[in-house]
Coordinates of C-alpha atoms in Angstrom, one line a residue:
M1 CA 12.7 -10.3 -46.5
V2 CA 10.9 -7.3 -46.1
T3 CA 6.6 -7.1 -45.1
E4 CA 5.8 -3.7 -46.2
S5 CA 1.9 -2.6 -45.6
N6 CA 0.4 0.8 -46.1
I7 CA -1.7 1.9 -43.1
D8 CA -3.4 4.4 -41.6
V9 CA -1.4 4.4 -38.1
M10 CA 1.6 3.5 -37.0
I11 CA 2.3 3.6 -32.9
L12 CA 5.9 2.8 -31.1
G13 CA 5.5 2.2 -27.5
A14 CA 2.8 0.1 -26.1
G15 CA 2.4 2.2 -22.8
G16 CA 0.1 4.4 -21.4
G17 CA 0.8 7.0 -24.4
G18 CA 0.4 4.5 -27.3
Y19 CA -2.2 1.6 -26.2
P20 CA -5.5 4.0 -25.5
A21 CA -5.2 5.4 -29.0
A22 CA -4.7 2.2 -30.7
F23 CA -7.6 0.7 -29.3
R24 CA -9.7 3.8 -29.9
L25 CA -8.5 4.3 -33.6
A26 CA -9.0 0.3 -34.0
R27 CA -12.8 0.6 -33.2
N28 CA -13.3 3.3 -35.4
G29 CA -11.7 1.5 -38.8
K30 CA -8.2 2.8 -38.7
S31 CA -5.4 0.1 -39.8
V32 CA -3.1 0.1 -36.7
V33 CA -0.1 -1.3 -36.1
M34 CA 1.8 -1.1 -32.7
A35 CA 5.4 -2.1 -31.7
D36 CA 7.1 -2.5 -28.2
P37 CA 10.3 -4.4 -27.0
I38 CA 8.4 -5.3 -24.0
G39 CA 6.1 -7.4 -25.6
N40 CA 2.7 -6.5 -24.0
L41 CA 0.7 -3.5 -22.9
G42 CA 1.8 -1.2 -20.3
G43 CA 5.3 0.4 -20.9
D44 CA 7.3 0.7 -17.5
C45 CA 4.6 1.5 -15.6
L46 CA 3.7 -2.6 -15.4
A47 CA 6.7 -3.6 -16.4
E48 CA 8.7 -2.1 -13.8
G49 CA 6.8 1.2 -12.0
C50 CA 3.9 1.7 -10.9
V51 CA 2.0 -1.6 -10.3
P52 CA 4.7 -3.8 -8.9
S53 CA 6.0 -0.9 -6.5
K54 CA 2.2 -0.6 -5.0
A55 CA 1.9 -4.2 -5.0
V56 CA 5.5 -3.9 -2.7
R57 CA 4.1 -0.9 -1.2
E58 CA 0.5 -2.2 0.2
A59 CA 2.7 -5.4 1.5
S60 CA 5.0 -2.8 3.5
L61 CA 1.7 -1.2 4.9
A62 CA 0.5 -4.2 6.3
R63 CA 2.9 -4.9 7.9
T64 CA 2.8 -1.7 9.6
W65 CA -0.8 -2.2 10.9
P66 CA 0.1 -3.3 14.4
D67 CA 2.1 -0.1 15.2
K68 CA -1.4 1.1 15.4
Y69 CA -2.9 -1.6 17.5
P70 CA -2.4 -0.1 21.1
L71 CA -4.3 3.3 19.4
F72 CA -7.1 0.8 18.9
G73 CA -7.1 -1.4 22.2
L74 CA -5.6 -4.2 20.3
R75 CA -2.3 -6.1 21.0
G76 CA -0.4 -8.4 18.8
T77 CA 3.0 -8.6 17.1
K78 CA 4.2 -7.4 14.1
P79 CA 4.6 -10.4 11.3
D80 CA 8.1 -11.5 9.9
V81 CA 8.8 -10.1 6.4
D82 CA 9.0 -13.4 3.6
W83 CA 10.9 -10.9 0.6
R84 CA 10.7 -13.6 -1.8
A85 CA 7.1 -13.7 -1.0
V86 CA 6.4 -10.1 -1.2
L87 CA 8.4 -10.2 -4.7
A88 CA 6.4 -13.3 -5.6
H89 CA 3.0 -11.4 -4.9
K90 CA 4.2 -8.5 -7.2
D91 CA 5.1 -10.9 -9.7
R92 CA 1.2 -12.9 -9.3
V93 CA -0.1 -8.7 -9.7
Q94 CA 2.2 -8.5 -12.9
A95 CA 1.4 -11.6 -14.5
L96 CA -2.4 -11.4 -14.0
R97 CA -2.7 -7.5 -15.7
Y98 CA -0.2 -9.0 -18.5
A99 CA -2.6 -12.0 -19.4
Q100 CA -5.5 -9.5 -19.3
H101 CA -3.4 -7.2 -21.9
R102 CA -3.0 -10.4 -24.1
A103 CA -6.6 -10.9 -24.0
Q104 CA -7.3 -7.2 -25.2
I105 CA -4.5 -7.5 -27.8
E106 CA -6.2 -10.7 -28.9
E107 CA -9.8 -9.4 -29.0
S108 CA -8.7 -5.7 -31.1
S109 CA -7.8 -5.7 -34.8
V110 CA -4.8 -4.0 -33.8
V111 CA -1.5 -5.5 -35.0
F112 CA 1.1 -6.0 -32.4
H113 CA 4.9 -6.3 -32.7
K114 CA 7.5 -7.5 -30.0
G115 CA 10.5 -5.4 -31.2
R116 CA 11.9 -2.1 -32.3
G117 CA 11.0 0.4 -34.8
R118 CA 13.4 2.7 -36.6
I119 CA 11.8 6.0 -38.0
V120 CA 13.3 5.6 -42.2
D121 CA 11.5 9.0 -43.3
E122 CA 8.5 11.2 -42.1
R123 CA 5.9 8.4 -42.7
T124 CA 8.2 5.6 -42.7
V125 CA 8.3 2.8 -40.2
E126 CA 10.5 -0.1 -40.0
V127 CA 9.9 -2.8 -37.3
T128 CA 12.5 -5.7 -36.2
T129 CA 10.8 -8.5 -34.3
E130 CA 12.3 -10.1 -31.9
G131 CA 12.2 -13.4 -33.8
G132 CA 14.2 -11.3 -36.5
E133 CA 11.5 -10.7 -38.9
L134 CA 11.6 -6.9 -40.9
Y135 CA 8.3 -5.0 -41.6
R136 CA 8.0 -1.9 -43.4
Y137 CA 4.9 0.2 -42.5
H138 CA 4.1 3.2 -44.4
A139 CA 1.9 5.4 -42.3
K140 CA -0.5 8.6 -42.5
H141 CA -0.3 8.9 -38.8
L142 CA 2.6 8.0 -36.3
I143 CA 2.3 7.9 -32.5
V144 CA 5.6 7.9 -30.9
A145 CA 4.9 7.0 -27.8
T146 CA 8.7 5.0 -26.2
G147 CA 8.3 6.2 -22.8
S148 CA 11.3 7.0 -20.5
R149 CA 14.1 5.2 -18.8
P150 CA 15.8 6.0 -15.5
R151 CA 18.2 8.9 -15.3
I152 CA 21.9 8.1 -14.2
L153 CA 24.5 10.4 -12.9
P154 CA 27.5 10.5 -14.8
I155 CA 29.6 9.7 -12.0
P156 CA 32.6 6.9 -11.3
G157 CA 30.9 3.6 -9.7
A158 CA 27.4 4.7 -10.9
E159 CA 27.1 1.0 -12.5
L160 CA 27.2 0.0 -8.6
A161 CA 23.7 1.1 -8.2
H162 CA 20.7 -0.2 -9.0
T163 CA 17.5 1.2 -10.7
S164 CA 13.5 0.6 -10.1
H165 CA 13.9 -1.7 -12.8
D166 CA 16.3 -3.9 -10.8
F167 CA 13.5 -3.7 -7.7
F168 CA 10.4 -3.7 -9.4
R169 CA 11.0 -6.0 -13.3
L170 CA 9.0 -9.3 -13.4
G171 CA 11.1 -11.7 -11.6
A172 CA 13.3 -9.5 -9.7
D173 CA 15.7 -11.6 -7.6
L174 CA 17.1 -8.7 -5.7
P175 CA 18.4 -9.6 -2.0
F176 CA 16.2 -7.5 0.9
P177 CA 18.7 -4.4 1.1
R178 CA 19.2 -4.1 5.0
R179 CA 21.3 -0.6 4.8
L180 CA 19.3 1.3 1.3
V181 CA 20.7 4.4 0.2
A182 CA 18.5 6.3 -2.5
I183 CA 20.0 8.9 -4.4
G184 CA 17.4 11.5 -5.4
G185 CA 14.9 12.4 -2.6
G186 CA 11.9 12.7 -5.8
Y187 CA 9.1 10.5 -5.4
I188 CA 10.8 7.5 -6.4
G189 CA 13.4 7.4 -4.1
L190 CA 11.2 8.6 -1.1
E191 CA 8.4 5.9 -2.4
T192 CA 10.9 3.1 -2.2
A193 CA 13.0 4.2 0.8
S194 CA 9.9 4.1 2.9
M195 CA 8.3 0.8 1.8
L196 CA 11.5 -0.7 2.6
Q197 CA 11.6 1.1 5.9
N198 CA 8.5 -0.5 6.6
L199 CA 9.8 -4.3 5.8
G200 CA 12.7 -3.7 8.1
A201 CA 15.3 -1.7 6.1
E202 CA 17.6 1.2 7.1
A203 CA 17.2 3.7 4.4
T204 CA 19.0 6.8 4.0
V205 CA 17.8 9.2 1.1
L206 CA 20.3 12.1 -0.5
E207 CA 19.2 15.0 -1.9
V208 CA 21.2 17.5 -4.1
T209 CA 18.7 20.3 -3.5
G210 CA 17.4 22.2 -0.3
Q211 CA 13.9 20.3 0.0
I212 CA 12.7 16.5 -0.6
L213 CA 10.3 16.7 -3.9
P214 CA 12.0 19.6 -5.6
G215 CA 9.7 21.7 -7.2
V216 CA 6.6 20.5 -5.0
D217 CA 4.9 23.2 -3.0
P218 CA 7.6 24.0 0.1
K219 CA 4.3 23.4 2.6
I220 CA 3.5 20.1 1.5
A221 CA 7.5 19.0 1.0
R222 CA 8.3 20.2 4.7
F223 CA 5.0 18.3 6.2
L224 CA 6.3 14.9 4.1
H225 CA 9.7 15.4 5.5
S226 CA 8.7 15.8 9.2
A227 CA 6.5 12.5 8.7
L228 CA 9.3 10.6 7.1
A229 CA 12.3 12.0 9.5
P230 CA 11.5 9.6 12.1
R231 CA 11.6 6.6 9.8
L232 CA 14.1 7.5 7.2
R233 CA 17.5 9.3 7.8
I234 CA 17.3 12.4 5.2
L235 CA 20.3 14.4 4.1
L236 CA 19.1 17.5 1.7
D237 CA 22.2 19.6 -0.2
A238 CA 23.8 16.7 -0.8
R239 CA 25.7 16.1 -4.1
V240 CA 26.6 12.5 -4.7
T241 CA 30.0 12.3 -5.8
A242 CA 30.8 8.8 -6.3
I243 CA 29.7 4.9 -5.2
E244 CA 32.8 2.3 -4.7
R245 CA 32.8 -1.4 -3.8
G246 CA 33.7 -2.1 -0.1
V247 CA 36.1 -4.8 1.0
A248 CA 33.5 -6.9 2.2
G249 CA 31.3 -6.4 -1.2
D250 CA 29.0 -4.0 0.4
R251 CA 29.0 0.1 -1.2
L252 CA 30.0 3.4 0.1
V253 CA 28.3 6.3 -1.4
H254 CA 30.7 9.3 -1.4
Y255 CA 29.2 13.0 -0.9
E256 CA 29.5 16.6 -0.3
Q257 CA 27.7 18.5 1.7
A258 CA 28.4 22.3 3.2
G259 CA 31.8 21.8 1.3
E260 CA 32.8 18.7 3.3
A261 CA 33.5 15.5 1.4
K262 CA 31.2 12.8 3.6
S263 CA 30.2 9.0 3.2
I264 CA 27.9 6.7 4.0
E265 CA 28.0 2.2 3.9
A266 CA 25.2 0.7 2.1
D267 CA 24.6 -3.0 0.9
C268 CA 22.5 -1.3 -1.7
V269 CA 22.2 1.9 -3.9
L270 CA 19.2 3.2 -5.7
M271 CA 19.6 5.3 -8.4
A272 CA 16.3 7.8 -8.2
T273 CA 17.7 10.4 -10.0
G274 CA 14.8 11.3 -12.4
R275 CA 13.6 9.8 -16.0
E276 CA 14.6 10.6 -19.3
P277 CA 12.8 10.6 -22.6
V278 CA 13.9 7.3 -24.6
L279 CA 13.4 8.6 -28.5
P280 CA 13.3 6.1 -31.5
E281 CA 15.7 5.2 -33.8
G282 CA 15.7 7.7 -36.7
L283 CA 13.6 10.3 -35.0
P284 CA 16.7 13.1 -35.3
M285 CA 17.0 12.7 -39.3
L286 CA 13.4 14.3 -39.2
G287 CA 14.6 17.5 -37.5
F288 CA 14.1 16.4 -34.0
P289 CA 16.7 17.0 -31.3
P290 CA 19.1 14.0 -30.7
K291 CA 18.0 13.7 -27.1
G292 CA 16.0 15.6 -24.3
T293 CA 12.1 15.8 -24.9
I294 CA 9.7 16.3 -27.9
A295 CA 8.1 19.3 -27.9
V296 CA 4.0 19.0 -28.3
D297 CA 1.0 21.6 -28.6
D298 CA -2.1 20.2 -26.8
R299 CA -3.1 18.1 -29.0
L300 CA 0.4 16.3 -28.7
R301 CA 0.8 17.5 -32.3
T302 CA 5.0 18.1 -32.9
M303 CA 6.3 20.4 -35.5
Q304 CA 5.4 17.7 -38.2
P305 CA 1.6 17.5 -37.9
Q306 CA 1.2 13.8 -38.5
I307 CA 3.2 13.0 -36.0
Y308 CA 2.4 13.0 -32.2
A309 CA 4.3 12.7 -29.2
P310 CA 1.8 11.4 -26.1
G311 CA 3.4 10.5 -22.8
D312 CA 6.7 10.9 -21.0
I313 CA 8.5 11.8 -23.8
N314 CA 7.0 15.0 -24.2
G315 CA 8.3 15.8 -20.4
R316 CA 4.9 17.6 -19.7
S317 CA 3.5 15.2 -17.1
M318 CA 5.7 12.1 -16.6
L319 CA 3.1 9.9 -15.5
F320 CA 1.0 6.8 -16.7
H321 CA -2.6 8.4 -16.0
S322 CA -1.4 11.3 -18.0
A323 CA 0.0 9.3 -20.7
V324 CA -3.5 7.6 -21.0
Y325 CA -5.3 11.2 -21.0
Q326 CA -2.8 12.1 -23.9
S327 CA -3.3 9.1 -26.2
L328 CA -7.0 9.8 -25.9
V329 CA -6.8 13.3 -26.8
V330 CA -4.3 11.9 -29.9
A331 CA -6.9 9.4 -31.3
D332 CA -9.3 12.1 -31.2
D333 CA -7.4 14.3 -33.4
I334 CA -6.6 11.9 -36.2
L335 CA -10.0 10.5 -36.3
S336 CA -11.2 14.2 -36.4
E337 CA -8.7 14.9 -39.2
G338 CA -7.4 17.6 -36.8
R339 CA -10.5 19.3 -36.5
G340 CA -11.5 18.4 -33.1
N341 CA -11.9 20.0 -30.1
K342 CA -10.4 17.7 -27.5
T343 CA -6.9 18.9 -26.0
V344 CA -4.9 17.9 -22.7
D345 CA -5.2 20.3 -19.4
F346 CA -2.1 19.4 -18.3
Q347 CA -3.2 21.7 -15.2
S348 CA -6.0 19.0 -14.0
V349 CA -3.5 16.2 -13.9
P350 CA -2.7 15.2 -10.5
F351 CA 0.3 13.9 -9.2
T352 CA 0.3 11.7 -6.0
V353 CA 3.4 10.6 -3.9
F354 CA 2.8 7.0 -2.4
T355 CA 5.2 7.5 0.7
E356 CA 3.7 7.0 4.3
P357 CA 1.6 9.6 4.8
E358 CA 0.7 10.0 1.0
V359 CA 1.1 13.8 -0.3
A360 CA -0.6 14.7 -3.7
W361 CA -1.5 17.9 -5.6
V362 CA -3.2 19.0 -8.7
G363 CA -3.1 22.6 -10.5
Q364 CA -1.6 25.4 -9.2
T365 CA 0.0 26.5 -5.8
E366 CA -0.5 30.5 -3.9
A367 CA 3.0 31.2 -5.4
E368 CA 2.6 30.0 -8.9
A369 CA -0.6 32.1 -9.2
A370 CA 0.8 34.9 -8.3
Q371 CA 3.4 34.4 -10.8
E372 CA 1.0 34.9 -13.1
N373 CA -0.6 37.5 -11.4
V374 CA -3.7 36.1 -10.8
P375 CA -5.2 36.5 -7.4
T376 CA -6.1 34.0 -5.3
V377 CA -7.9 33.0 -2.2
A378 CA -6.5 29.5 -0.4
S379 CA -7.9 28.0 2.9
T380 CA -6.3 25.1 4.8
Y381 CA -8.7 22.2 6.4
S382 CA -6.2 20.6 9.2
Y383 CA -6.6 16.8 9.7
R384 CA -6.7 17.7 13.6
T385 CA -10.1 18.8 13.2
D386 CA -11.7 15.8 11.2
S387 CA -13.4 12.9 12.9
R388 CA -11.4 10.0 10.7
A389 CA -8.2 11.3 10.9
Q390 CA -8.9 11.0 15.0
I391 CA -9.6 8.2 14.3
F392 CA -6.5 7.2 13.4
D393 CA -4.7 10.1 15.5
E394 CA -3.1 11.1 12.0
D395 CA -1.9 14.9 11.0
G396 CA -2.4 16.0 7.4
L397 CA -3.7 19.1 5.7
I398 CA -5.8 19.9 2.9
E399 CA -5.2 23.3 1.0
L400 CA -7.6 24.6 -1.9
V401 CA -6.5 27.2 -3.9
F402 CA -9.3 29.6 -5.5
E403 CA -9.1 32.1 -8.4
K404 CA -10.5 35.4 -6.3
K405 CA -12.3 37.3 -9.2
T406 CA -14.6 33.9 -10.4
G407 CA -13.9 31.6 -7.2
R408 CA -13.3 29.0 -9.2
L409 CA -10.7 26.3 -8.0
I410 CA -7.4 26.4 -9.4
G411 CA -5.3 24.3 -7.2
A412 CA -5.1 21.7 -4.4
Q413 CA -2.7 20.1 -1.8
I414 CA -3.2 17.4 0.4
A415 CA -1.0 15.8 2.9
G416 CA -1.7 12.8 5.1
I417 CA -4.0 9.5 4.8
E418 CA -6.2 9.1 1.9
A419 CA -4.5 11.9 -0.2
A420 CA -4.5 9.5 -3.2
Q421 CA -8.0 9.2 -3.2
L422 CA -9.2 12.6 -2.1
I423 CA -7.0 14.2 -5.5
A424 CA -9.0 12.7 -8.0
P425 CA -12.2 14.6 -7.3
L426 CA -10.4 17.7 -6.9
A427 CA -8.5 17.1 -10.3
L428 CA -12.0 17.4 -11.6
A429 CA -13.3 20.2 -10.2
V430 CA -9.9 21.9 -11.3
R431 CA -10.8 20.7 -14.8
A432 CA -14.7 21.8 -14.7
G433 CA -13.7 25.1 -13.1
T434 CA -15.9 24.3 -9.9
T435 CA -16.3 27.3 -7.7
A436 CA -15.9 27.6 -3.7
G437 CA -19.6 28.3 -3.5
T438 CA -20.5 24.6 -5.4
L439 CA -18.3 22.8 -3.0
S440 CA -19.4 24.4 0.0
Y441 CA -23.0 22.8 -0.7
M442 CA -21.6 19.3 -1.5
A443 CA -22.7 16.9 0.9
F444 CA -19.5 14.3 1.7
P445 CA -19.8 11.2 3.8
H446 CA -19.4 11.3 7.3
P447 CA -17.2 10.6 8.9
M448 CA -14.7 10.8 6.0
I449 CA -11.8 13.3 5.4
S450 CA -13.5 14.0 1.9
E451 CA -15.5 16.5 4.3
G452 CA -12.7 18.4 4.6
I453 CA -13.0 19.4 0.6
N454 CA -16.2 20.9 1.9
H455 CA -15.2 22.7 5.0
A456 CA -12.0 24.6 3.2
A457 CA -14.4 25.7 0.5
R458 CA -16.7 26.8 3.0
A459 CA -14.1 29.0 5.3
V460 CA -13.2 31.1 1.8
G461 CA -15.9 32.8 2.1
L462 CA -16.7 33.2 -1.7

């Protein structure tokens, strides 16, 4: 039996691209139905990504505190690691947030299904729930926010590797990896290798390109490589060709480097080679590509104006906080019947890598601005001159990039402690077009690294 209904908005996916729009639209009187196979809010970010990985990461950082004890005149021993207890802490945080999200759903008028949606035509979606019920919805608007999944290298033995799902899902039960090999030197591979090394693992990162964090400002990538190299074995220009099972049940990762075939042993292999969009069934029938990203404009509208595609599925900015931002823009466009003035400024979305040390960036680099023939003035503030960084004996940098003609901030890169916190006000400054003059005459708290923003702005002389 099929239950059939006419509604205002159908949303496929309850992650960052889906649920913020759902609640805003419902609060404004729209009839909204949302379907997601996880059965709760948060998408992969909460299920196996941002939140659980950072719970493990913070546990790993807590274990490193004794390494700094001699600097402060303290003495103590480094704690042992109870891996199961670390995972239990991660599970506790996930369970807490899932309970919080269930309450949000119950308090709203949004109809939520744990299930998968199939697109029948440009305004019709069928949802099959976990229990086998079938619902058919005819919607004025469709939001496709089905997110992404780990990309798997098409190599022999790929099934022997694990992904972030296996490490960070609720109830994860992987044994602690004593010898980890991470395939991929992007943020997922580096973050996971860094936190597991802090917890006692030997970690190797294999990156196919000539730098970690491919595509990122080389200055930032070099800084992070130098900071991580004493702890992680980082191999560049290393193309992985196969994974095989060893005689003792371990793994043998084969790769090529400088034309030479090599291999490395591990008891755990992490496949961290990026993420790819997940397209809902039936979408290609509407003229969309069968795989890859969905093209959108700055209001997240697709080639069919009643269909929106916020979040990872469009590939523009594959970050949870960016998906939330995009979802709210979609809601505004629907509520304004396409006449609103809210658009997504992808340049002002910050990106943070939660390694130790952290790195973060927003907007354009000098090189990117030069490609667009935009004259710039840049200034770099060294942590070595910063009072708080000196307290912790930490190195790092803040680089600000200003448009020369107007003096407005168009980009920022940070490497070092507290980068993840510092990038937020700089993202706001990029979005608002804040000038070097304004930042120069801001009073930042002392002694905090945020003062470096003030110093760097003054140094450009605009």
